[in-house]
């Protein structure tokens, strides 16, 4: 969750850290802080609240130095106060630490530091104490060795950056189940949670692997394993530039990212057909013959990615004829799922760093299942451990509420479904080429929806104060009902829930009363008439209905719903969710703006969930 960055070898290190933190703020934003080496001592400034408070404090509380580390926090241990904000120092103020993750045995470690005074309630502070004690020992080791010794005592997940006043141009970093990258450019050493923070300086980075530790100095970094032997981190190049991580005139990242969907979907589809009707995956470290034997698929994901997986299930079962279970990643490894070497796991994660999804995929792999990752971040933890990768080439997604990642994930699922159909000999090359060619119409259709949002704004204006909204859908409309409800609740804080429309009569319809709002996702297709019946049932009980449909279903919907918003007919029914979700993304956005909510950084959330 939290974002961390370190810079050494630049006179403007503190400014650089602040601007890096701005790009990392989506990882957590309840407090932030920076520490720099100033004349052989550590100077710290930290504040609870948004980064602007830190920025203001740095304006008055001037901090300079060419080496420093910074942090933006999503609180786990201890409330979001100034004291609990990172960096944390040892009692003498010579060692500073920033941390993303959870040190699970911190209470035990604190107890062992008998009598030591702690300035915060965090799990992190104990690390600074322990490193300082190692350094203070007679013949104490250097910072790298001191940190390495301390790591041997830590249990849990961490990306750590450690600074010592005694080695003023060195930052020591370590990784265990939380992302951490390092980079070196002319005379400058850098480290951060992810590339968004470093993109201003370089497009070439190296991702540390679990158990690795690195010493970052001006212009260089050295990587070691947990025994202190030299090791190799994984180098990778980022294919997006700084402008992709900026708002470019949009009021919010969320709106910008909604509007980027035509290009994001086009990029995700690009080059998938090798010209002979065979699908191309980005990385394939798995024998295609192995995939032909697959008799069961698990799709594992969280949140919005889970909803994309629900749309993926329908496509895989339809085209490839393989039974698919979609499962919340955080539940998967705590039961006894039946997994064999003929089970394929598809792990979907925008960030590729969601701990639950990574752990669930690892759990399945340990039982022999191959894993295909669908992810948006090259070099992320999930993509490195997976046996095959299909990238959603959506570019950086900064808004906490996921939009362009979702539509590209569905497109990736469609591509993967066709790939599996081929492996199973259930689709001819000509059929695959034909479907892919039809999917190429999607970007143009998406553009038509997002560029004319007048009706959606009007609906947001009309319903913005409705306290509870029920979303219903069937078949390919059901994942969109779930996603529409999630978008609305996370950005506007209004209560919203989704149900399969056919389940209404089994309980949820009891919630409907005059004044209720039901959003019905009812695209044209084989379940359309059943959706119309469900709409009539809720209207008969006094609910207002906002129907999301396709152009060919407009007339039929207008006879039954209070407000009808339609999208163009999709080039294939299974691609309909890519279009029907768009009005609901925009609806959630406008309701949130009208209610004055913090659209890009909703309360209590963080973009990348690296703790369980
Ligand atoms: C909602 C949202 C989250 C993420 C979820 C998984 O708008 O963004 O629900 O979808 O935290 O994140 P990834 O896809 O990075 O694994």
mmCIF file of C-alpha atoms and ligand atoms in Angstrom, residues 301-306 348-354 357 397 399-403 405 409 483 486-487 490 606-609, ligand 1:
data_model
loop_
_atom_site.group_PDB
_atom_site.id
_atom_site.type_symbol
_atom_site.label_atom_id
_atom_site.label_comp_id
_atom_site.label_asym_id
_atom_site.label_seq_id
_atom_site.Cartn_x
_atom_site.Cartn_y
_atom_site.Cartn_z
ATOM 1 C CA UNK A 301 -8.530 -11.597 -8.592
ATOM 2 C CA UNK A 302 -9.808 -8.836 -6.312
ATOM 3 C CA UNK A 303 -12.218 -5.917 -6.693
ATOM 4 C CA UNK A 304 -12.618 -4.552 -10.186
ATOM 5 C CA UNK A 305 -10.255 -7.186 -11.592
ATOM 6 C CA UNK A 306 -12.563 -9.844 -10.152
ATOM 7 C CA UNK A 348 -5.881 -10.830 -12.996
ATOM 8 C CA UNK A 349 -4.281 -7.793 -11.400
ATOM 9 C CA UNK A 350 -3.863 -4.291 -12.775
ATOM 10 C CA UNK A 351 -0.895 -3.587 -10.528
ATOM 11 C CA UNK A 352 0.494 -7.115 -10.457
ATOM 12 C CA UNK A 353 1.255 -6.388 -6.802
ATOM 13 C CA UNK A 354 -1.976 -7.268 -4.987
ATOM 14 C CA UNK A 357 -3.797 -12.397 -5.882
ATOM 15 C CA UNK A 397 -3.642 3.995 -14.008
ATOM 16 C CA UNK A 399 -6.932 7.164 -10.076
ATOM 17 C CA UNK A 400 -7.701 4.800 -7.242
ATOM 18 C CA UNK A 401 -10.967 3.794 -8.936
ATOM 19 C CA UNK A 402 -10.051 1.464 -11.763
ATOM 20 C CA UNK A 403 -11.571 2.181 -15.190
ATOM 21 C CA UNK A 405 -7.717 -1.360 -16.473
ATOM 22 C CA UNK A 409 -8.807 -6.769 -18.669
ATOM 23 C CA UNK A 483 -18.655 -3.097 -11.248
ATOM 24 C CA UNK A 486 -18.377 -0.802 -6.773
ATOM 25 C CA UNK A 487 -17.524 2.342 -8.758
ATOM 26 C CA UNK A 490 -15.961 3.867 -3.772
ATOM 27 C CA UNK A 606 -5.244 2.823 -1.696
ATOM 28 C CA UNK A 607 -4.539 1.846 -5.256
ATOM 29 C CA UNK A 608 -2.261 -1.097 -4.655
ATOM 30 C CA UNK A 609 -3.133 -3.426 -1.823
HETATM 31 C C1 LIG B 1 -11.595 -0.571 -7.625
HETATM 32 C C2 LIG B 1 -10.218 -1.001 -7.603
HETATM 33 C C3 LIG B 1 -9.863 -2.181 -6.775
HETATM 34 C C4 LIG B 1 -8.827 -3.042 -7.508
HETATM 35 C C5 LIG B 1 -8.356 -4.166 -6.583
HETATM 36 C C6 LIG B 1 -7.384 -5.102 -7.295
HETATM 37 O O1 LIG B 1 -11.784 0.532 -8.457
HETATM 38 O O2 LIG B 1 -9.368 -0.409 -8.215
HETATM 39 O O3 LIG B 1 -10.990 -2.930 -6.446
HETATM 40 O O4 LIG B 1 -9.399 -3.554 -8.667
HETATM 41 O O5 LIG B 1 -7.732 -3.619 -5.464
HETATM 42 O O6 LIG B 1 -6.251 -4.419 -7.731
HETATM 43 P P1 LIG B 1 -5.295 -5.056 -8.804
HETATM 44 O O7 LIG B 1 -6.065 -5.171 -10.074
HETATM 45 O O8 LIG B 1 -4.135 -4.121 -8.899
HETATM 46 O O9 LIG B 1 -4.902 -6.399 -8.300
#
